[in-house]
Coordinates of C-alpha atoms in Angstrom, one line a residue:
Chain Y
M1 CA 0.0 0.0 0.0
D2 CA 1.3 3.4 -0.9
A3 CA 1.4 6.4 1.4
T4 CA -1.7 8.1 0.1
T5 CA -3.9 5.0 0.6
A6 CA -2.5 4.5 4.0
M7 CA -3.4 8.1 4.9
Y8 CA -7.0 7.6 3.6
V9 CA -7.3 4.4 5.6
A10 CA -5.9 6.0 8.7
Q11 CA -8.3 8.9 8.4
G12 CA -11.1 6.4 7.8
I13 CA -10.3 4.6 11.1
H14 CA -10.2 7.9 13.0
G15 CA -13.6 8.9 11.5
L16 CA -15.1 5.5 12.2
A17 CA -13.9 5.5 15.8
Y18 CA -15.4 9.0 16.3
G19 CA -18.5 8.0 14.5
M20 CA -19.0 5.0 16.8
V21 CA -18.5 7.0 20.0
L22 CA -21.0 9.5 18.5
F23 CA -23.4 6.6 18.0
L24 CA -23.1 5.5 21.6
V25 CA -24.1 9.0 22.7
A26 CA -26.7 9.4 20.1
S27 CA -28.3 6.0 20.6
G28 CA -29.1 6.9 24.2
L29 CA -30.5 10.2 23.1
T30 CA -32.6 8.7 20.4
L31 CA -34.0 6.0 22.7
I32 CA -35.0 8.5 25.3
F33 CA -36.5 10.8 22.7
G34 CA -38.3 8.0 20.9
M35 CA -39.9 6.8 24.0
M36 CA -40.5 9.7 26.3
G37 CA -40.6 12.5 23.6
I38 CA -38.0 14.4 25.7
L39 CA -35.2 16.1 23.9
N40 CA -32.7 15.5 26.7
V41 CA -30.5 18.5 26.5
A42 CA -28.6 17.3 29.5
H43 CA -27.5 14.1 27.7
T44 CA -24.1 15.3 26.8
A45 CA -23.6 16.6 30.3
F46 CA -24.1 13.0 31.5
F47 CA -21.5 12.0 28.9
M48 CA -19.1 14.5 30.3
L49 CA -19.9 13.6 33.9
S50 CA -19.0 10.0 33.2
A51 CA -15.6 11.0 31.8
Y52 CA -15.0 12.8 35.1
F53 CA -16.2 9.7 37.1
C54 CA -13.8 7.7 35.0
Y55 CA -10.9 10.1 35.8
Q56 CA -11.8 9.8 39.5
V57 CA -12.0 6.0 39.5
V58 CA -8.6 5.8 37.7
A59 CA -7.2 8.3 40.2
W60 CA -8.3 6.1 43.1
T61 CA -7.7 2.6 41.8
G62 CA -5.4 3.1 38.8
S63 CA -7.5 0.7 36.8
F64 CA -9.1 1.8 33.5
W65 CA -11.1 -1.4 33.2
L66 CA -12.8 -0.8 36.6
A67 CA -13.6 2.7 35.5
L68 CA -15.1 1.4 32.3
L69 CA -17.4 -0.7 34.4
L70 CA -18.2 1.7 37.2
A71 CA -18.3 5.2 35.7
P72 CA -21.2 4.5 33.3
I73 CA -23.1 2.8 36.1
A74 CA -22.6 5.8 38.4
T75 CA -23.8 8.0 35.6
A76 CA -26.8 5.9 34.9
I77 CA -27.7 6.1 38.6
V78 CA -27.6 9.9 38.4
G79 CA -29.7 9.7 35.3
I80 CA -32.3 7.5 37.0
L81 CA -32.5 9.9 39.9
V82 CA -33.1 12.8 37.6
E83 CA -35.8 10.9 35.8
R84 CA -37.5 9.6 38.9
F85 CA -37.4 12.8 41.1
L86 CA -37.4 15.6 38.5
L87 CA -38.8 14.6 35.1
R88 CA -41.6 12.3 36.3
R89 CA -43.0 15.0 38.5
I90 CA -43.6 17.3 35.7
H91 CA -44.5 14.8 33.0
A92 CA -48.1 15.9 33.1
F93 CA -47.3 19.5 32.2
G94 CA -46.1 18.5 28.7
L95 CA -42.8 18.4 26.8
L96 CA -41.8 22.1 27.0
F97 CA -41.3 21.8 30.8
E98 CA -39.5 18.5 30.6
L99 CA -37.2 19.9 28.0
T100 CA -36.4 23.1 29.9
L101 CA -35.9 21.1 33.0
T102 CA -33.2 19.2 31.3
I103 CA -31.6 22.5 30.4
G104 CA -31.5 23.2 34.1
V105 CA -30.0 19.8 34.8
M106 CA -27.4 20.5 32.2
F107 CA -26.4 23.8 33.8
V108 CA -26.1 22.2 37.2
I109 CA -24.0 19.2 36.0
M110 CA -21.7 21.4 33.9
E111 CA -21.0 23.7 36.8
A112 CA -20.9 21.1 39.5
V113 CA -18.2 19.4 37.6
K114 CA -16.2 22.6 37.7
V115 CA -16.7 22.9 41.4
F116 CA -15.5 19.4 42.1
W117 CA -12.7 18.9 39.6
G118 CA -11.7 22.4 38.5
T119 CA -11.6 23.8 35.0
E120 CA -8.3 22.5 33.7
N121 CA -7.7 19.6 31.4
L122 CA -7.2 16.3 33.3
P123 CA -5.1 13.9 31.3
L124 CA -6.1 10.2 31.4
P125 CA -3.5 7.7 30.1
V126 CA -4.6 5.1 27.6
P127 CA -4.5 1.7 29.4
S128 CA -1.2 0.0 28.8
L129 CA -2.9 -3.0 27.2
L130 CA -4.3 -0.8 24.4
E131 CA -1.3 1.4 23.9
G132 CA 0.7 1.7 20.7
L133 CA 0.0 0.5 17.2
V134 CA -0.9 -2.8 15.7
S135 CA 0.2 -3.9 12.3
I136 CA -2.4 -5.4 10.0
G137 CA -1.5 -6.1 6.3
G138 CA 1.5 -3.8 6.4
M139 CA -0.5 -0.9 8.0
D140 CA -0.2 0.5 11.5
Y141 CA -3.4 1.1 13.4
P142 CA -3.7 2.7 16.8
I143 CA -5.1 -0.1 19.0
Y144 CA -7.2 2.2 21.2
R145 CA -9.3 3.4 18.3
L146 CA -9.8 -0.1 17.1
F147 CA -10.8 -1.0 20.7
I148 CA -13.4 1.8 20.6
I149 CA -14.8 0.6 17.3
G150 CA -14.9 -3.0 18.7
L151 CA -16.5 -1.9 22.0
S152 CA -19.2 0.1 20.2
L153 CA -19.9 -2.8 17.9
V154 CA -20.4 -5.1 20.9
I155 CA -22.7 -2.6 22.5
L156 CA -24.6 -2.2 19.2
G157 CA -25.1 -6.0 18.9
F158 CA -26.2 -6.1 22.6
L159 CA -28.7 -3.3 22.1
A160 CA -30.0 -4.9 18.9
F161 CA -30.4 -8.2 20.6
I162 CA -32.3 -6.7 23.6
L163 CA -34.5 -4.6 21.4
Y164 CA -35.4 -7.1 18.8
K165 CA -35.1 -10.5 20.4
T166 CA -36.3 -10.2 23.9
R167 CA -39.7 -9.5 25.5
M168 CA -38.5 -6.4 27.2
G169 CA -37.2 -5.0 23.9
M170 CA -40.5 -5.7 22.4
V171 CA -42.2 -3.6 25.1
V172 CA -39.7 -0.8 24.6
R173 CA -40.3 -0.8 20.9
A174 CA -44.0 -0.8 21.5
A175 CA -43.7 2.1 23.9
V176 CA -41.6 4.1 21.4
S177 CA -44.4 3.9 18.9
D178 CA -47.3 4.5 21.4
A179 CA -46.6 4.8 25.1
D180 CA -50.2 5.5 26.1
M181 CA -51.4 2.3 24.5
V182 CA -48.7 0.2 26.2
N183 CA -49.7 1.8 29.5
A184 CA -53.3 0.8 28.8
L185 CA -52.1 -2.8 28.3
G186 CA -51.0 -3.0 31.9
I187 CA -47.3 -2.4 31.6
N188 CA -45.7 -0.1 34.1
V189 CA -44.7 2.6 31.7
P190 CA -43.3 5.1 34.2
R191 CA -40.9 2.4 35.4
L192 CA -40.1 1.6 31.8
F193 CA -39.3 5.3 31.2
M194 CA -37.0 5.2 34.2
F195 CA -35.3 2.1 32.9
V196 CA -34.8 3.5 29.4
F197 CA -33.5 6.8 30.8
G198 CA -31.0 4.8 32.8
V199 CA -29.9 2.8 29.8
G200 CA -29.6 6.0 27.7
T201 CA -27.4 7.7 30.3
W202 CA -25.4 4.5 30.7
L203 CA -24.7 4.5 27.0
A204 CA -23.7 8.2 27.2
G205 CA -21.5 7.3 30.1
L206 CA -19.8 4.5 28.2
A207 CA -19.0 6.9 25.4
G208 CA -17.7 9.3 27.9
V209 CA -15.2 6.8 29.3
A210 CA -14.2 5.6 25.8
I211 CA -13.4 9.1 24.6
A212 CA -11.7 10.3 27.8
P213 CA -8.2 9.0 27.1
I214 CA -8.3 10.5 23.6
L215 CA -9.6 14.0 24.3
T216 CA -8.6 14.3 28.0
V217 CA -11.2 15.3 30.5
F218 CA -12.3 18.9 30.6
P219 CA -15.5 21.0 31.0
G220 CA -15.8 21.7 27.3
L221 CA -16.1 18.0 26.5
A222 CA -19.9 18.2 26.4
D223 CA -20.0 21.0 23.9
Q224 CA -17.6 19.3 21.6
M225 CA -19.6 16.2 21.4
G226 CA -23.1 17.5 22.2
M227 CA -23.8 19.3 19.0
D228 CA -22.7 16.4 16.8
A229 CA -24.8 14.0 18.8
F230 CA -27.9 16.1 18.5
I231 CA -27.4 16.4 14.8
V232 CA -27.0 12.7 14.4
V233 CA -30.3 12.1 16.2
I234 CA -32.1 14.7 14.2
V235 CA -30.8 13.8 10.8
G236 CA -31.1 10.0 11.5
G237 CA -34.7 10.5 12.6
F238 CA -36.0 10.8 16.1
G239 CA -36.2 7.4 17.8
S240 CA -34.5 5.5 15.0
L241 CA -31.4 3.5 16.1
G242 CA -30.5 2.5 12.6
G243 CA -30.7 6.1 11.5
A244 CA -28.5 7.1 14.3
L245 CA -25.9 4.5 13.4
M246 CA -25.9 5.5 9.8
V247 CA -25.6 9.2 10.4
A248 CA -23.1 8.8 13.2
I249 CA -20.8 7.0 10.8
I250 CA -21.4 9.5 8.0
S251 CA -20.7 12.3 10.5
G252 CA -17.5 10.7 11.8
L253 CA -16.2 10.2 8.3
L254 CA -17.4 13.6 7.2
S255 CA -15.5 15.3 10.0
S256 CA -12.2 13.3 9.5
Y257 CA -12.1 13.6 5.7
G258 CA -13.5 17.1 5.9
V259 CA -10.6 18.3 7.9
Q260 CA -8.3 16.8 5.3
F261 CA -9.8 18.1 2.1
V262 CA -11.7 21.3 3.0
S263 CA -10.2 22.2 6.4
Q264 CA -11.7 25.7 6.3
L265 CA -15.2 24.3 5.8
A266 CA -15.0 21.2 8.0
P267 CA -16.8 22.6 11.0
V268 CA -19.8 23.7 8.9
L269 CA -20.1 20.6 6.8
M270 CA -22.3 18.8 9.4
F271 CA -24.6 21.7 9.8
I272 CA -25.0 22.1 6.1
F273 CA -25.7 18.4 5.8
M274 CA -28.3 18.7 8.5
A275 CA -30.0 21.8 7.1
V276 CA -30.3 20.2 3.7
V277 CA -31.7 16.9 5.0
L278 CA -34.2 18.7 7.3
A279 CA -35.3 21.2 4.7
I280 CA -36.2 18.3 2.4
K281 CA -37.5 15.8 5.0
P282 CA -38.3 17.4 8.4
T283 CA -38.4 14.0 10.1
G284 CA -34.9 13.0 9.3
F285 CA -33.8 10.0 7.3
F286 CA -35.7 7.3 9.1
G287 CA -38.1 9.3 11.3
E288 CA -41.7 8.4 10.9
R289 CA -43.2 11.2 12.9
E290 CA -42.4 14.8 13.5
G291 CA -41.1 14.9 17.1
Chain B
M1 CA -56.5 46.1 37.5
T2 CA -58.5 48.9 36.0
R3 CA -57.2 51.0 33.1
R4 CA -56.5 53.8 35.5
V5 CA -54.4 51.8 37.9
K6 CA -52.4 50.4 35.0
G7 CA -51.8 53.9 33.7
I8 CA -50.6 55.0 37.1
V9 CA -48.3 52.0 37.4
G10 CA -46.9 52.6 33.9
G11 CA -46.3 56.3 34.8
V12 CA -44.5 55.5 38.0
I13 CA -42.3 53.0 36.2
L14 CA -41.4 55.6 33.6
V15 CA -40.6 58.2 36.2
I16 CA -38.4 55.7 38.1
L17 CA -36.6 54.8 34.8
A18 CA -36.1 58.5 34.0
L19 CA -34.6 59.3 37.5
Y20 CA -32.7 56.0 37.7
P21 CA -29.2 57.2 36.7
W22 CA -29.3 59.9 39.4
L23 CA -30.6 57.6 42.0
F24 CA -28.2 54.7 41.5
G25 CA -25.2 55.9 39.7
I26 CA -23.5 54.8 36.5
Y27 CA -22.7 51.2 37.4
F28 CA -26.3 50.2 38.0
T29 CA -27.3 52.2 35.0
N30 CA -25.2 49.8 32.9
V31 CA -26.8 46.8 34.7
I32 CA -30.3 48.0 33.9
V33 CA -29.5 48.6 30.2
T34 CA -28.1 45.0 29.9
C35 CA -31.2 43.8 31.7
A36 CA -33.5 45.8 29.4
I37 CA -31.7 44.4 26.3
F38 CA -32.3 40.8 27.6
A39 CA -35.8 41.7 28.5
L40 CA -36.6 42.6 24.9
F41 CA -34.7 39.6 23.7
A42 CA -36.7 37.3 26.0
V43 CA -40.0 38.9 25.1
S44 CA -39.2 38.6 21.4
Y45 CA -38.5 34.9 22.1
N46 CA -41.7 34.5 24.1
L47 CA -43.7 35.8 21.1
L48 CA -42.6 32.5 19.5
L49 CA -42.7 30.2 22.4
G50 CA -45.5 31.4 24.6
Y51 CA -47.7 32.9 22.0
T52 CA -47.2 30.8 18.9
G53 CA -46.0 27.7 20.6
L54 CA -42.7 27.5 18.5
F55 CA -39.7 26.3 20.5
S56 CA -36.4 27.5 19.1
F57 CA -32.9 26.6 20.1
G58 CA -31.3 29.3 18.0
H59 CA -32.9 32.7 18.7
A60 CA -29.4 34.1 19.4
M61 CA -28.7 34.1 15.7
F62 CA -31.1 36.9 15.2
F63 CA -29.7 38.8 18.2
G64 CA -26.3 38.3 16.7
A65 CA -27.4 39.2 13.2
G66 CA -28.8 42.5 14.5
G67 CA -25.6 43.2 16.4
Y68 CA -23.3 42.3 13.5
A69 CA -25.4 44.3 11.0
T70 CA -25.2 47.4 13.2
A71 CA -21.5 46.9 13.9
L72 CA -20.7 46.4 10.2
A73 CA -22.8 49.5 9.2
L74 CA -21.0 51.7 11.8
T75 CA -17.6 50.4 10.8
H76 CA -17.9 50.6 7.0
I77 CA -20.4 53.4 6.3
E78 CA -18.8 56.8 6.8
G79 CA -21.0 59.0 9.0
C80 CA -23.7 56.4 9.4
P81 CA -26.4 58.0 11.6
L82 CA -27.4 56.3 14.8
L83 CA -31.0 55.4 13.8
V84 CA -29.9 54.1 10.4
A85 CA -27.5 51.8 12.2
L86 CA -30.3 50.6 14.4
L87 CA -32.5 50.1 11.3
F88 CA -29.6 48.0 9.9
G89 CA -29.7 45.9 13.0
F90 CA -33.5 45.4 12.7
L91 CA -33.4 44.7 8.9
G92 CA -30.4 42.3 9.3
A93 CA -32.4 40.1 11.6
V94 CA -35.5 40.4 9.5
A95 CA -33.7 39.5 6.4
L96 CA -32.3 36.4 8.0
A97 CA -35.7 35.5 9.3
L98 CA -37.3 36.0 5.8
L99 CA -34.5 33.8 4.4
L100 CA -35.3 31.0 6.8
S101 CA -39.0 31.3 7.1
P102 CA -39.9 29.4 3.9
I103 CA -38.2 26.4 5.4
V104 CA -39.1 26.7 9.1
A105 CA -42.7 28.0 8.9
R106 CA -43.8 24.5 7.8
L107 CA -42.2 22.9 10.8
A108 CA -43.2 22.6 14.4
H109 CA -41.9 21.1 17.6
S110 CA -38.5 19.4 17.7
A111 CA -37.8 19.8 14.0
F112 CA -38.3 23.5 14.3
A113 CA -36.1 23.6 17.5
M114 CA -33.3 21.6 16.0
L115 CA -33.2 23.3 12.6
H116 CA -32.7 26.5 14.5
L117 CA -29.9 24.9 16.5
A118 CA -28.3 23.8 13.2
F119 CA -28.6 27.2 11.6
S120 CA -27.4 29.1 14.6
M121 CA -24.4 26.8 14.9
L122 CA -23.7 27.3 11.2
L123 CA -23.7 31.1 11.6
Y124 CA -21.6 30.8 14.8
T125 CA -19.0 28.8 13.0
L126 CA -19.1 31.2 10.0
A127 CA -18.7 34.1 12.3
L128 CA -15.6 32.5 13.7
K129 CA -14.2 31.5 10.3
L130 CA -14.9 34.5 8.1
R131 CA -12.3 36.6 9.8
G132 CA -12.2 39.2 7.0
I133 CA -15.8 40.3 7.7
T134 CA -16.5 39.3 11.3
G135 CA -13.1 39.6 13.0
G136 CA -13.2 35.9 14.1
E137 CA -13.0 35.4 17.8
D138 CA -12.3 39.0 18.5
G139 CA -15.5 40.2 16.9
I140 CA -16.0 43.7 15.7
G141 CA -15.2 46.4 18.2
G142 CA -14.2 50.0 18.6
F143 CA -16.5 51.3 15.9
P144 CA -17.6 54.9 16.3
I145 CA -20.9 55.6 18.0
P146 CA -22.5 58.5 16.2
P147 CA -24.5 61.2 17.9
F148 CA -28.3 61.1 17.9
R149 CA -29.0 63.9 15.4
I150 CA -32.1 65.4 14.0
P151 CA -30.8 67.8 11.4
G152 CA -31.2 71.4 12.5
V153 CA -32.9 70.5 15.7
V154 CA -30.8 68.6 18.1
S155 CA -27.6 66.6 18.3
V156 CA -26.9 64.5 21.4
D157 CA -23.6 62.9 22.1
M158 CA -24.1 59.1 22.5
T159 CA -20.6 58.4 23.9
D160 CA -21.9 59.9 27.1
P161 CA -23.3 56.9 29.1
L162 CA -26.1 58.9 30.5
N163 CA -27.4 60.0 27.0
F164 CA -27.0 56.5 25.7
Y165 CA -29.0 55.2 28.7
Y166 CA -32.0 57.3 27.7
F167 CA -31.6 56.4 24.0
A168 CA -31.3 52.7 24.7
M169 CA -34.2 52.7 27.2
A170 CA -36.4 54.6 24.8
V171 CA -35.7 52.2 22.0
L172 CA -36.1 49.1 24.2
C173 CA -39.2 50.2 26.1
G174 CA -40.7 51.4 22.8
S175 CA -40.1 48.0 21.2
L176 CA -41.5 46.3 24.2
W177 CA -44.6 48.4 24.0
V178 CA -45.0 47.6 20.3
A179 CA -44.6 43.9 21.0
W180 CA -47.2 44.2 23.7
F181 CA -49.6 46.1 21.4
L182 CA -49.1 43.4 18.8
T183 CA -50.3 40.7 21.2
K184 CA -53.5 42.7 21.8
T185 CA -54.4 43.0 18.1
P186 CA -56.6 40.5 16.2
F187 CA -53.4 39.1 14.7
G188 CA -52.2 38.5 18.3
Q189 CA -55.3 36.4 18.8
I190 CA -54.6 34.4 15.7
I191 CA -51.1 33.4 16.7
V192 CA -52.4 32.2 20.1
S193 CA -55.0 30.1 18.2
V194 CA -52.2 28.7 16.0
R195 CA -50.5 27.6 19.2
D196 CA -53.6 26.0 20.7
N197 CA -55.0 24.3 17.6
D198 CA -53.4 25.0 14.3
K199 CA -55.6 22.6 12.3
R200 CA -58.7 24.5 13.4
V201 CA -57.2 27.8 12.5
D202 CA -56.5 26.3 9.1
Y203 CA -60.1 25.2 8.7
M204 CA -61.3 28.7 9.6
G205 CA -59.5 30.0 6.6
F206 CA -56.4 31.5 8.1
K207 CA -53.1 30.6 6.6
V208 CA -51.1 28.9 9.2
P209 CA -47.6 28.8 7.7
Q210 CA -47.9 32.5 6.6
T211 CA -49.1 33.5 10.0
K212 CA -46.2 31.7 11.6
A213 CA -43.8 33.3 9.1
I214 CA -45.1 36.8 10.0
I215 CA -44.8 36.4 13.7
Y216 CA -41.5 34.7 13.3
T217 CA -40.1 37.6 11.3
L218 CA -41.4 40.2 13.7
S219 CA -40.1 38.3 16.7
C220 CA -36.7 38.0 15.0
G221 CA -36.8 41.7 14.2
F222 CA -37.2 42.5 17.9
A223 CA -34.4 40.2 18.7
G224 CA -32.4 42.1 16.1
I225 CA -33.1 45.4 17.8
A226 CA -32.0 44.0 21.1
G227 CA -28.8 42.8 19.5
S228 CA -28.2 46.1 17.8
I229 CA -28.5 48.1 21.0
Y230 CA -26.3 45.4 22.7
A231 CA -23.6 46.0 20.0
M232 CA -23.7 49.8 20.5
F233 CA -23.8 49.5 24.2
Q234 CA -20.8 47.2 24.5
N235 CA -19.2 48.8 21.4
L236 CA -18.3 45.3 20.5
I237 CA -20.0 42.3 19.0
S238 CA -18.4 38.9 19.0
A239 CA -19.4 35.3 18.0
A240 CA -20.4 34.7 21.6
A241 CA -23.5 36.7 20.9
L242 CA -24.5 34.0 18.4
G243 CA -23.6 31.0 20.5
I244 CA -25.7 28.3 22.1
A245 CA -25.3 29.9 25.6
Q246 CA -26.9 33.1 24.2
S247 CA -29.7 31.0 22.8
F248 CA -30.4 29.4 26.2
A249 CA -30.6 32.8 27.9
P250 CA -34.1 33.8 26.6
I251 CA -35.4 30.2 27.1
V252 CA -34.3 30.2 30.7
M253 CA -35.5 33.7 31.4
T254 CA -38.9 33.0 29.8
M255 CA -39.4 29.9 31.8
V256 CA -38.4 31.4 35.1
G257 CA -40.3 34.6 34.5
G258 CA -43.4 32.9 33.2
V259 CA -44.2 31.6 29.7
I260 CA -47.9 32.2 30.3
S261 CA -47.7 36.0 30.3
F262 CA -46.3 38.8 28.2
F263 CA -44.6 40.3 31.2
G264 CA -43.1 37.0 32.4
P265 CA -39.9 37.2 30.3
I266 CA -39.3 40.7 31.5
W267 CA -39.5 39.5 35.1
G268 CA -37.2 36.7 34.1
A269 CA -34.6 39.1 32.7
V270 CA -34.9 41.2 35.9
I271 CA -34.6 38.1 38.1
F272 CA -31.5 36.9 36.3
A273 CA -29.9 40.3 36.4
V274 CA -30.4 40.3 40.2
I275 CA -29.1 36.8 40.6
E276 CA -26.0 37.6 38.5
E277 CA -25.4 40.7 40.5
L278 CA -25.6 38.9 43.8
T279 CA -23.9 35.6 43.0
T280 CA -20.9 37.0 41.2
R281 CA -19.9 38.6 44.5
Y282 CA -19.6 35.2 46.2
T283 CA -18.9 32.6 43.5
E284 CA -17.8 32.2 39.9
R285 CA -20.4 29.5 39.4
V286 CA -23.4 31.7 38.5
Q287 CA -24.8 29.1 36.1
L288 CA -25.1 26.6 38.9
V289 CA -27.4 28.9 40.8
E290 CA -29.3 29.7 37.7
G291 CA -29.7 26.0 36.8
L292 CA -31.0 25.2 40.4
I293 CA -33.4 28.1 40.3
L294 CA -34.7 27.0 36.9
I295 CA -35.2 23.4 38.1
I296 CA -37.0 24.6 41.3
V297 CA -39.2 27.0 39.4
I298 CA -40.2 24.4 36.9
L299 CA -40.8 21.7 39.5
F300 CA -43.0 23.8 41.8
F301 CA -44.2 26.7 39.8
P302 CA -44.4 25.7 36.1
G303 CA -45.9 29.1 35.3
G304 CA -42.8 30.9 36.6
F305 CA -42.6 34.1 38.6
I306 CA -46.0 35.2 37.3
H307 CA -47.4 32.0 38.6
I308 CA -45.9 32.7 42.1
V309 CA -47.3 36.2 42.1
A310 CA -50.7 34.8 41.1
I311 CA -50.6 32.3 44.0
V312 CA -49.6 34.9 46.5
K313 CA -52.2 37.3 45.2
G314 CA -54.8 34.6 45.5
K315 CA -53.8 33.8 49.1
L316 CA -53.8 37.5 50.1
L317 CA -56.9 38.6 48.3
G318 CA -58.8 35.4 48.4
F319 CA -59.1 34.8 44.6
T320 CA -59.4 31.2 43.7
R321 CA -58.6 31.5 40.1
G322 CA -55.3 33.2 39.5
K323 CA -53.6 33.6 36.1
G324 CA -51.5 30.6 36.6
A325 CA -52.2 26.9 37.2
G326 CA -55.2 26.7 34.9
L327 CA -53.3 27.9 31.9
I328 CA -50.5 25.5 32.4
K329 CA -52.7 22.4 32.1
G330 CA -52.8 22.8 28.3
K331 CA -50.0 21.1 26.5
W332 CA -47.8 23.8 25.2
F333 CA -45.4 22.0 23.1
G334 CA -45.5 18.7 21.4
K335 CA -48.2 16.1 21.7

């Protein structure tokens, strides 16, 4: 392989890794939206919170693997508490209040993080097992990025299995299309909401831990990821996991190749892409209803 | 309140505003100008959210468009009069709104909100990248502020903070009055009907997308005026005025002040000015306090400050129906 192809492939891997992390964040967002109708503005704040949890666990125990296990669970617990004690109480008032409440939650998390951990960048080393490069077919790939892609694929498979092959997944899918009807059939929908919110924040937390060693941990982490995740959900279609996956990968590749070819325009490419798609089909690629 | 009481209250407020700089000094004069700018910004936002039921995540782009239009006019046009610069700000925001309205007027709910997020981020990024025009991160600053001049009659120096205070307050309060008047017209009733039941409005023969486009454009125009005054007041406009944080400000103010009332957002702006004034003395984490207040207000008083006032009034005067809880029952947004 010559140098140019190698460069393309390397950029592709970068894009893919970013796209997969984006998918992890966006999948939680789209699940929550599809089911509860809430545009969870605080979602990326959870993502960032998990990165901080990860930093803390690594600081205490020195083990990245333990952090990968514990930080997303801790984040999910915070998420469940927010759903149970804040969102559920105002569910009856309608979506506007739930949405603005998540703005408040976002403010609080973003600032609380600064209170506890300060505002500077906290570096997090890549775990020693995943350091360095691996050579496949004469090409060097950074192991950690491949690990991120692999981890996301595992999660994707796991999600797909739960959603399409189990009874619980069936109930979740039914609630996504009509929560009131599912409630009428005798299923405890508020508890289902809580569960889905927990899973959604867990996914965001997982993405936060996965990205932390690459980007380091800092308060701007949420902004960097947040906008892209929102775009992925909107363009893919609210509530559509497949759409989120497709657009997340497109988005990752667009940003990595965009930087290479049209570096001046790269930051706007995604927004233009989104504006064009929404102007033509307001529900996004696979969205069936207007959110 | 009777018409007469309202007139007296309005008169008292005007007198207080007129005497304000002498009572409180120049520092608090600047605080109140900022507060009034955000009050107009939040009210313009509430014309969309509270009155028409359109939730936008990108209202700051019109604020910024107004600011940039004014700043560019004052920088590049030799001897541009003050009011023309203000007009540029208004028209800049209106032009942007007209450009977007064919796309967004067909949408509602999340798609409307998110498309605005996309466009405002697009403009934000462009404002950072197009350094030749917008000055990048530094923004446009140090442009001359022309005197307020009516040829042959009067010429008032606007670099004097006191004079600028009167000019800014006149423009902002005037705009607020126009916005208030707008909501009392038949057109104001139609936009409320669009919020409550757009299909029915359609059956009655009103054109829903066009109505939305008109109120959208007007709302954006008011935001442009707020941005224009902001640019002149700070003598600086930067990309931050277009950013997502700037878009959250009117949302938060409207919710805390009260989405159910015209005056809610004004109260919201006042409340946030006070919070900022008080908390910056003790902590850097102003947003933490703001976020907590937002959460508490939404949890316990979904109608915002206006709702609290209504409850207190009800308790004191024995009214059972205040302007609050009843209105909140309707679904404002979404399903």
